[in-house]
Amino acid sequence: MAAEQSKQATGEIPSSGGSNEHSLESNTVIVVLGASGDLAKKKTFPALFGLYNNGFLPKGIRVVGYARTKMDEEDYHKRVQQYIKAPIPAMKEKLQEFLKICTYVSGQYDEDESFQTLEKALGEIEAQYEDKNAPKNRVFYMALPPSVFTTVAAHLRRNNYSEGGINRIIVEKPFGSDLDSSRKMQEELKAEWKEDEIFRIDHYLGKEMVKNLLVLRFANVMLDASFNKSLISNVQITFKEPFGTEGRGGYFDEFGIIRDVMQNHLLQVLSILTMERPVSFSSEDIRDEKVKVLRYIPPISKDEVLLGQYVGAETKDGKKPGYLEDDTVPKDSICPTFAAAVMHINSPRWEGVPFILKAGKALNEQKTEIRIQYKDVTQGIFAEITRNELVIRVQPGEAVYLKMNSKAPGLSMRTVPTEMDLTYKRRFSDLKIPEAYE
């Protein structure tokens, strides 16, 4: 499925190509569908505010929320700012400015009449543009369950398409539950929208350390030269969450940890980490190199897969319920909440190196990291020494550190493990790291 994604967004509003030769410099409306949901409240609106606050949104931008929930403008603004952090007075003023450009429309996802109501609201906004003849641009971001993607896309195309302007429709994983359903969804989307108007995104590609992988690898000769089967023993990519489904088991049980995290987020990280150097930073060139890596990966052996499901336990914070104790989860569910799998890349560079992908919920900590373990010194005076390891921490607390061996101070030749450490919070303390959705 990852190989079939034709575009990857990393936080920018897409502005090249598309319906015509104009760019999204002005006269643009962003419509957030599913505006009352968790994704919109916790991620989409804070990201939009971050872009607005830093001047990255088009001039005169307007944001329209659309959802089934009935609420007035005041309630909508409360939801929008619920998860937005504005710690300083200047930012609080900017937040009030942002709220003024945010409006709300209530409607269904399967009725033309509702989308015609949305069209009326968009028309009223666009009637205020200074240049009445300028193209009217619309970006539709679907913070919605994938089950309604194609239905909503069809209604938007029929009722809300801006003729002569730039149109963008943005959908995020999961794109179906398997290859067949993913292809079916792609066909239905492309039946209504042009390919260069559809943006399929994985927000993990917007994380700072994931974006940094290309630079770390190809801008540092010593690292790139060591990324091969002769020097590397294994690579571990780990995703851990300390919380369970917590009332959202209905959604999770439909997909499980493999479809929710491994086949998209972790597979994207794996492909960027192991691909050959692209010709350029263009999305097409990067995609081509990632696809080459994916084609080298054979089917995973069942003997190299471990699945699990978390159970209830007593902790210092009290009793933590198990997965099957969640009222939104079927009592006979065998859905995995933990998975570990060994993957192999049968390319000249990586043949024989195991890549271990691990992901789970309700674990002991919040962490996403990449561990690249180098081969041991097998003989000579340092045969028993600790192996070298390059660790790239994606979250929380972005960092890169190289575990090395050094002589301990003093008269003896005793060796000690040490770390060359680049912790972003210390090194870049004066810079704000954008959220992945930005």
PDB file of N, CA and C in Angstrom, residues 132-202:
ATOM      1  N   LYS A 132     -12.524  40.325  -7.519  1.00  0.00           N
ATOM      2  CA  LYS A 132     -13.672  39.448  -7.769  1.00  0.00           C
ATOM      3  C   LYS A 132     -13.406  38.446  -8.892  1.00  0.00           C
ATOM      4  N   ASN A 133     -12.433  38.758  -9.759  1.00  0.00           N
ATOM      5  CA  ASN A 133     -12.165  37.893 -10.907  1.00  0.00           C
ATOM      6  C   ASN A 133     -11.020  36.911 -10.656  1.00  0.00           C
ATOM      7  N   ALA A 134     -10.395  37.022  -9.482  1.00  0.00           N
ATOM      8  CA  ALA A 134      -9.268  36.135  -9.184  1.00  0.00           C
ATOM      9  C   ALA A 134      -9.760  34.703  -8.974  1.00  0.00           C
ATOM     10  N   PRO A 135      -8.919  33.711  -9.283  1.00  0.00           N
ATOM     11  CA  PRO A 135      -9.302  32.312  -9.045  1.00  0.00           C
ATOM     12  C   PRO A 135      -9.591  32.078  -7.567  1.00  0.00           C
ATOM     13  N   LYS A 136     -10.571  31.254  -7.294  1.00  0.00           N
ATOM     14  CA  LYS A 136     -10.952  30.934  -5.916  1.00  0.00           C
ATOM     15  C   LYS A 136     -10.447  29.530  -5.600  1.00  0.00           C
ATOM     16  N   ASN A 137      -9.539  29.456  -4.620  1.00  0.00           N
ATOM     17  CA  ASN A 137      -8.851  28.202  -4.319  1.00  0.00           C
ATOM     18  C   ASN A 137      -9.437  27.538  -3.075  1.00  0.00           C
ATOM     19  N   ARG A 138      -9.555  26.221  -3.125  1.00  0.00           N
ATOM     20  CA  ARG A 138     -10.144  25.490  -2.001  1.00  0.00           C
ATOM     21  C   ARG A 138      -9.316  24.243  -1.676  1.00  0.00           C
ATOM     22  N   VAL A 139      -9.021  24.084  -0.378  1.00  0.00           N
ATOM     23  CA  VAL A 139      -8.314  22.907   0.118  1.00  0.00           C
ATOM     24  C   VAL A 139      -9.252  22.173   1.066  1.00  0.00           C
ATOM     25  N   PHE A 140      -9.554  20.923   0.766  1.00  0.00           N
ATOM     26  CA  PHE A 140     -10.457  20.119   1.590  1.00  0.00           C
ATOM     27  C   PHE A 140      -9.636  19.080   2.351  1.00  0.00           C
ATOM     28  N   TYR A 141      -9.592  19.234   3.674  1.00  0.00           N
ATOM     29  CA  TYR A 141      -8.837  18.300   4.522  1.00  0.00           C
ATOM     30  C   TYR A 141      -9.825  17.390   5.240  1.00  0.00           C
ATOM     31  N   MET A 142      -9.693  16.095   5.028  1.00  0.00           N
ATOM     32  CA  MET A 142     -10.647  15.146   5.596  1.00  0.00           C
ATOM     33  C   MET A 142     -10.119  14.533   6.888  1.00  0.00           C
ATOM     34  N   ALA A 143     -10.535  15.121   8.014  1.00  0.00           N
ATOM     35  CA  ALA A 143     -10.252  14.546   9.329  1.00  0.00           C
ATOM     36  C   ALA A 143     -11.414  13.624   9.690  1.00  0.00           C
ATOM     37  N   LEU A 144     -11.577  12.586   8.873  1.00  0.00           N
ATOM     38  CA  LEU A 144     -12.773  11.744   8.911  1.00  0.00           C
ATOM     39  C   LEU A 144     -12.395  10.273   8.961  1.00  0.00           C
ATOM     40  N   PRO A 145     -13.335   9.410   9.370  1.00  0.00           N
ATOM     41  CA  PRO A 145     -13.095   7.969   9.261  1.00  0.00           C
ATOM     42  C   PRO A 145     -12.945   7.586   7.790  1.00  0.00           C
ATOM     43  N   PRO A 146     -12.057   6.662   7.468  1.00  0.00           N
ATOM     44  CA  PRO A 146     -11.842   6.287   6.065  1.00  0.00           C
ATOM     45  C   PRO A 146     -13.078   5.711   5.393  1.00  0.00           C
ATOM     46  N   SER A 147     -14.031   5.238   6.184  1.00  0.00           N
ATOM     47  CA  SER A 147     -15.246   4.650   5.610  1.00  0.00           C
ATOM     48  C   SER A 147     -16.078   5.667   4.833  1.00  0.00           C
ATOM     49  N   VAL A 148     -15.882   6.966   5.093  1.00  0.00           N
ATOM     50  CA  VAL A 148     -16.674   7.987   4.391  1.00  0.00           C
ATOM     51  C   VAL A 148     -15.841   8.819   3.420  1.00  0.00           C
ATOM     52  N   PHE A 149     -14.548   8.492   3.257  1.00  0.00           N
ATOM     53  CA  PHE A 149     -13.681   9.271   2.371  1.00  0.00           C
ATOM     54  C   PHE A 149     -14.289   9.451   0.982  1.00  0.00           C
ATOM     55  N   THR A 150     -14.617   8.334   0.339  1.00  0.00           N
ATOM     56  CA  THR A 150     -15.032   8.417  -1.065  1.00  0.00           C
ATOM     57  C   THR A 150     -16.416   9.044  -1.204  1.00  0.00           C
ATOM     58  N   THR A 151     -17.295   8.789  -0.226  1.00  0.00           N
ATOM     59  CA  THR A 151     -18.626   9.415  -0.258  1.00  0.00           C
ATOM     60  C   THR A 151     -18.502  10.931  -0.173  1.00  0.00           C
ATOM     61  N   VAL A 152     -17.713  11.401   0.784  1.00  0.00           N
ATOM     62  CA  VAL A 152     -17.525  12.843   0.959  1.00  0.00           C
ATOM     63  C   VAL A 152     -16.813  13.444  -0.255  1.00  0.00           C
ATOM     64  N   ALA A 153     -15.814  12.735  -0.769  1.00  0.00           N
ATOM     65  CA  ALA A 153     -15.080  13.236  -1.934  1.00  0.00           C
ATOM     66  C   ALA A 153     -16.009  13.443  -3.124  1.00  0.00           C
ATOM     67  N   ALA A 154     -16.949  12.519  -3.314  1.00  0.00           N
ATOM     68  CA  ALA A 154     -17.897  12.640  -4.427  1.00  0.00           C
ATOM     69  C   ALA A 154     -18.823  13.837  -4.232  1.00  0.00           C
ATOM     70  N   HIS A 155     -19.316  14.032  -3.004  1.00  0.00           N
ATOM     71  CA  HIS A 155     -20.186  15.181  -2.722  1.00  0.00           C
ATOM     72  C   HIS A 155     -19.431  16.498  -2.899  1.00  0.00           C
ATOM     73  N   LEU A 156     -18.185  16.545  -2.448  1.00  0.00           N
ATOM     74  CA  LEU A 156     -17.384  17.763  -2.606  1.00  0.00           C
ATOM     75  C   LEU A 156     -17.170  18.087  -4.080  1.00  0.00           C
ATOM     76  N   ARG A 157     -16.861  17.064  -4.856  1.00  0.00           N
ATOM     77  CA  ARG A 157     -16.615  17.297  -6.294  1.00  0.00           C
ATOM     78  C   ARG A 157     -17.883  17.795  -6.988  1.00  0.00           C
ATOM     79  N   ARG A 158     -19.006  17.275  -6.579  1.00  0.00           N
ATOM     80  CA  ARG A 158     -20.274  17.614  -7.226  1.00  0.00           C
ATOM     81  C   ARG A 158     -20.781  18.991  -6.812  1.00  0.00           C
ATOM     82  N   ASN A 159     -20.549  19.357  -5.541  1.00  0.00           N
ATOM     83  CA  ASN A 159     -21.176  20.570  -4.999  1.00  0.00           C
ATOM     84  C   ASN A 159     -20.218  21.712  -4.685  1.00  0.00           C
ATOM     85  N   ASN A 160     -18.933  21.405  -4.466  1.00  0.00           N
ATOM     86  CA  ASN A 160     -18.036  22.417  -3.906  1.00  0.00           C
ATOM     87  C   ASN A 160     -16.758  22.628  -4.705  1.00  0.00           C
ATOM     88  N   TYR A 161     -16.689  22.083  -5.878  1.00  0.00           N
ATOM     89  CA  TYR A 161     -15.493  22.230  -6.712  1.00  0.00           C
ATOM     90  C   TYR A 161     -15.429  23.656  -7.257  1.00  0.00           C
ATOM     91  N   SER A 162     -14.260  24.260  -7.169  1.00  0.00           N
ATOM     92  CA  SER A 162     -14.079  25.636  -7.643  1.00  0.00           C
ATOM     93  C   SER A 162     -13.558  25.622  -9.078  1.00  0.00           C
ATOM     94  N   GLU A 163     -14.432  25.875 -10.014  1.00  0.00           N
ATOM     95  CA  GLU A 163     -14.025  25.910 -11.420  1.00  0.00           C
ATOM     96  C   GLU A 163     -13.099  27.107 -11.658  1.00  0.00           C
ATOM     97  N   GLY A 164     -11.949  26.842 -12.249  1.00  0.00           N
ATOM     98  CA  GLY A 164     -10.996  27.910 -12.535  1.00  0.00           C
ATOM     99  C   GLY A 164     -10.005  28.167 -11.421  1.00  0.00           C
ATOM    100  N   GLY A 165     -10.249  27.618 -10.242  1.00  0.00           N
ATOM    101  CA  GLY A 165      -9.324  27.785  -9.125  1.00  0.00           C
ATOM    102  C   GLY A 165      -8.557  26.501  -8.857  1.00  0.00           C
ATOM    103  N   ILE A 166      -7.704  26.542  -7.847  1.00  0.00           N
ATOM    104  CA  ILE A 166      -6.970  25.350  -7.428  1.00  0.00           C
ATOM    105  C   ILE A 166      -7.831  24.591  -6.425  1.00  0.00           C
ATOM    106  N   ASN A 167      -7.952  23.292  -6.625  1.00  0.00           N
ATOM    107  CA  ASN A 167      -8.682  22.428  -5.703  1.00  0.00           C
ATOM    108  C   ASN A 167      -7.741  21.346  -5.195  1.00  0.00           C
ATOM    109  N   ARG A 168      -7.788  21.104  -3.902  1.00  0.00           N
ATOM    110  CA  ARG A 168      -6.979  20.045  -3.301  1.00  0.00           C
ATOM    111  C   ARG A 168      -7.860  19.256  -2.335  1.00  0.00           C
ATOM    112  N   ILE A 169      -7.742  17.941  -2.374  1.00  0.00           N
ATOM    113  CA  ILE A 169      -8.420  17.102  -1.392  1.00  0.00           C
ATOM    114  C   ILE A 169      -7.351  16.265  -0.698  1.00  0.00           C
ATOM    115  N   ILE A 170      -7.329  16.326   0.625  1.00  0.00           N
ATOM    116  CA  ILE A 170      -6.262  15.700   1.411  1.00  0.00           C
ATOM    117  C   ILE A 170      -6.856  14.597   2.276  1.00  0.00           C
ATOM    118  N   VAL A 171      -6.330  13.388   2.124  1.00  0.00           N
ATOM    119  CA  VAL A 171      -6.771  12.254   2.938  1.00  0.00           C
ATOM    120  C   VAL A 171      -5.556  11.654   3.625  1.00  0.00           C
ATOM    121  N   GLU A 172      -5.784  11.131   4.818  1.00  0.00           N
ATOM    122  CA  GLU A 172      -4.698  10.522   5.584  1.00  0.00           C
ATOM    123  C   GLU A 172      -5.005   9.057   5.818  1.00  0.00           C
ATOM    124  N   LYS A 173      -3.936   8.290   6.072  1.00  0.00           N
ATOM    125  CA  LYS A 173      -4.099   6.863   6.331  1.00  0.00           C
ATOM    126  C   LYS A 173      -5.121   6.661   7.455  1.00  0.00           C
ATOM    127  N   PRO A 174      -5.772   5.495   7.510  1.00  0.00           N
ATOM    128  CA  PRO A 174      -5.557   4.329   6.649  1.00  0.00           C
ATOM    129  C   PRO A 174      -6.322   4.421   5.334  1.00  0.00           C
ATOM    130  N   PHE A 175      -5.664   3.997   4.253  1.00  0.00           N
ATOM    131  CA  PHE A 175      -6.311   3.948   2.941  1.00  0.00           C
ATOM    132  C   PHE A 175      -6.852   2.537   2.735  1.00  0.00           C
ATOM    133  N   GLY A 176      -7.938   2.214   3.401  1.00  0.00           N
ATOM    134  CA  GLY A 176      -8.486   0.871   3.303  1.00  0.00           C
ATOM    135  C   GLY A 176      -7.877  -0.052   4.337  1.00  0.00           C
ATOM    136  N   SER A 177      -8.357  -1.288   4.359  1.00  0.00           N
ATOM    137  CA  SER A 177      -7.899  -2.262   5.350  1.00  0.00           C
ATOM    138  C   SER A 177      -6.958  -3.302   4.756  1.00  0.00           C
ATOM    139  N   ASP A 178      -6.844  -3.355   3.429  1.00  0.00           N
ATOM    140  CA  ASP A 178      -5.910  -4.252   2.756  1.00  0.00           C
ATOM    141  C   ASP A 178      -5.643  -3.698   1.362  1.00  0.00           C
ATOM    142  N   LEU A 179      -4.848  -4.432   0.575  1.00  0.00           N
ATOM    143  CA  LEU A 179      -4.460  -3.929  -0.741  1.00  0.00           C
ATOM    144  C   LEU A 179      -5.664  -3.731  -1.653  1.00  0.00           C
ATOM    145  N   ASP A 180      -6.585  -4.695  -1.648  1.00  0.00           N
ATOM    146  CA  ASP A 180      -7.752  -4.600  -2.533  1.00  0.00           C
ATOM    147  C   ASP A 180      -8.624  -3.393  -2.186  1.00  0.00           C
ATOM    148  N   SER A 181      -8.919  -3.215  -0.879  1.00  0.00           N
ATOM    149  CA  SER A 181      -9.768  -2.084  -0.484  1.00  0.00           C
ATOM    150  C   SER A 181      -9.047  -0.756  -0.705  1.00  0.00           C
ATOM    151  N   SER A 182      -7.717  -0.763  -0.560  1.00  0.00           N
ATOM    152  CA  SER A 182      -6.953   0.457  -0.828  1.00  0.00           C
ATOM    153  C   SER A 182      -7.043   0.828  -2.305  1.00  0.00           C
ATOM    154  N   ARG A 183      -6.877  -0.146  -3.170  1.00  0.00           N
ATOM    155  CA  ARG A 183      -6.963   0.122  -4.611  1.00  0.00           C
ATOM    156  C   ARG A 183      -8.366   0.583  -5.000  1.00  0.00           C
ATOM    157  N   LYS A 184      -9.361  -0.023  -4.379  1.00  0.00           N
ATOM    158  CA  LYS A 184     -10.745   0.373  -4.667  1.00  0.00           C
ATOM    159  C   LYS A 184     -10.970   1.831  -4.274  1.00  0.00           C
ATOM    160  N   MET A 185     -10.437   2.216  -3.098  1.00  0.00           N
ATOM    161  CA  MET A 185     -10.573   3.598  -2.648  1.00  0.00           C
ATOM    162  C   MET A 185      -9.866   4.554  -3.604  1.00  0.00           C
ATOM    163  N   GLN A 186      -8.669   4.167  -4.058  1.00  0.00           N
ATOM    164  CA  GLN A 186      -7.941   5.025  -4.993  1.00  0.00           C
ATOM    165  C   GLN A 186      -8.732   5.215  -6.281  1.00  0.00           C
ATOM    166  N   GLU A 187      -9.312   4.128  -6.783  1.00  0.00           N
ATOM    167  CA  GLU A 187     -10.083   4.210  -8.032  1.00  0.00           C
ATOM    168  C   GLU A 187     -11.289   5.130  -7.871  1.00  0.00           C
ATOM    169  N   GLU A 188     -11.970   5.026  -6.720  1.00  0.00           N
ATOM    170  CA  GLU A 188     -13.154   5.857  -6.494  1.00  0.00           C
ATOM    171  C   GLU A 188     -12.776   7.329  -6.345  1.00  0.00           C
ATOM    172  N   LEU A 189     -11.646   7.596  -5.691  1.00  0.00           N
ATOM    173  CA  LEU A 189     -11.187   8.984  -5.575  1.00  0.00           C
ATOM    174  C   LEU A 189     -10.831   9.550  -6.945  1.00  0.00           C
ATOM    175  N   LYS A 190     -10.110   8.753  -7.738  1.00  0.00           N
ATOM    176  CA  LYS A 190      -9.657   9.242  -9.047  1.00  0.00           C
ATOM    177  C   LYS A 190     -10.793   9.332 -10.059  1.00  0.00           C
ATOM    178  N   ALA A 191     -11.905   8.671  -9.765  1.00  0.00           N
ATOM    179  CA  ALA A 191     -13.069   8.807 -10.640  1.00  0.00           C
ATOM    180  C   ALA A 191     -13.677  10.204 -10.535  1.00  0.00           C
ATOM    181  N   GLU A 192     -13.460  10.864  -9.391  1.00  0.00           N
ATOM    182  CA  GLU A 192     -14.042  12.189  -9.156  1.00  0.00           C
ATOM    183  C   GLU A 192     -13.011  13.316  -9.252  1.00  0.00           C
ATOM    184  N   TRP A 193     -11.771  13.020  -8.863  1.00  0.00           N
ATOM    185  CA  TRP A 193     -10.743  14.057  -8.756  1.00  0.00           C
ATOM    186  C   TRP A 193      -9.544  13.703  -9.630  1.00  0.00           C
ATOM    187  N   LYS A 194      -8.870  14.745 -10.112  1.00  0.00           N
ATOM    188  CA  LYS A 194      -7.640  14.526 -10.871  1.00  0.00           C
ATOM    189  C   LYS A 194      -6.544  14.045  -9.923  1.00  0.00           C
ATOM    190  N   GLU A 195      -5.626  13.264 -10.464  1.00  0.00           N
ATOM    191  CA  GLU A 195      -4.557  12.719  -9.631  1.00  0.00           C
ATOM    192  C   GLU A 195      -3.747  13.815  -8.947  1.00  0.00           C
ATOM    193  N   ASP A 196      -3.479  14.921  -9.661  1.00  0.00           N
ATOM    194  CA  ASP A 196      -2.664  15.969  -9.046  1.00  0.00           C
ATOM    195  C   ASP A 196      -3.461  16.855  -8.095  1.00  0.00           C
ATOM    196  N   GLU A 197      -4.742  16.542  -7.893  1.00  0.00           N
ATOM    197  CA  GLU A 197      -5.549  17.244  -6.889  1.00  0.00           C
ATOM    198  C   GLU A 197      -5.672  16.431  -5.604  1.00  0.00           C
ATOM    199  N   ILE A 198      -5.258  15.166  -5.642  1.00  0.00           N
ATOM    200  CA  ILE A 198      -5.399  14.268  -4.494  1.00  0.00           C
ATOM    201  C   ILE A 198      -4.071  14.198  -3.750  1.00  0.00           C
ATOM    202  N   PHE A 199      -4.104  14.454  -2.450  1.00  0.00           N
ATOM    203  CA  PHE A 199      -2.906  14.340  -1.627  1.00  0.00           C
ATOM    204  C   PHE A 199      -3.153  13.315  -0.527  1.00  0.00           C
ATOM    205  N   ARG A 200      -2.427  12.212  -0.613  1.00  0.00           N
ATOM    206  CA  ARG A 200      -2.519  11.146   0.382  1.00  0.00           C
ATOM    207  C   ARG A 200      -1.342  11.340   1.335  1.00  0.00           C
ATOM    208  N   ILE A 201      -1.602  11.533   2.590  1.00  0.00           N
ATOM    209  CA  ILE A 201      -0.514  11.908   3.494  1.00  0.00           C
ATOM    210  C   ILE A 201      -0.361  10.912   4.633  1.00  0.00           C
ATOM    211  N   ASP A 202       0.863  10.850   5.128  1.00  0.00           N
ATOM    212  CA  ASP A 202       1.178  10.152   6.368  1.00  0.00           C
ATOM    213  C   ASP A 202       1.884  11.188   7.237  1.00  0.00           C
TER     214      ASP A 202
END
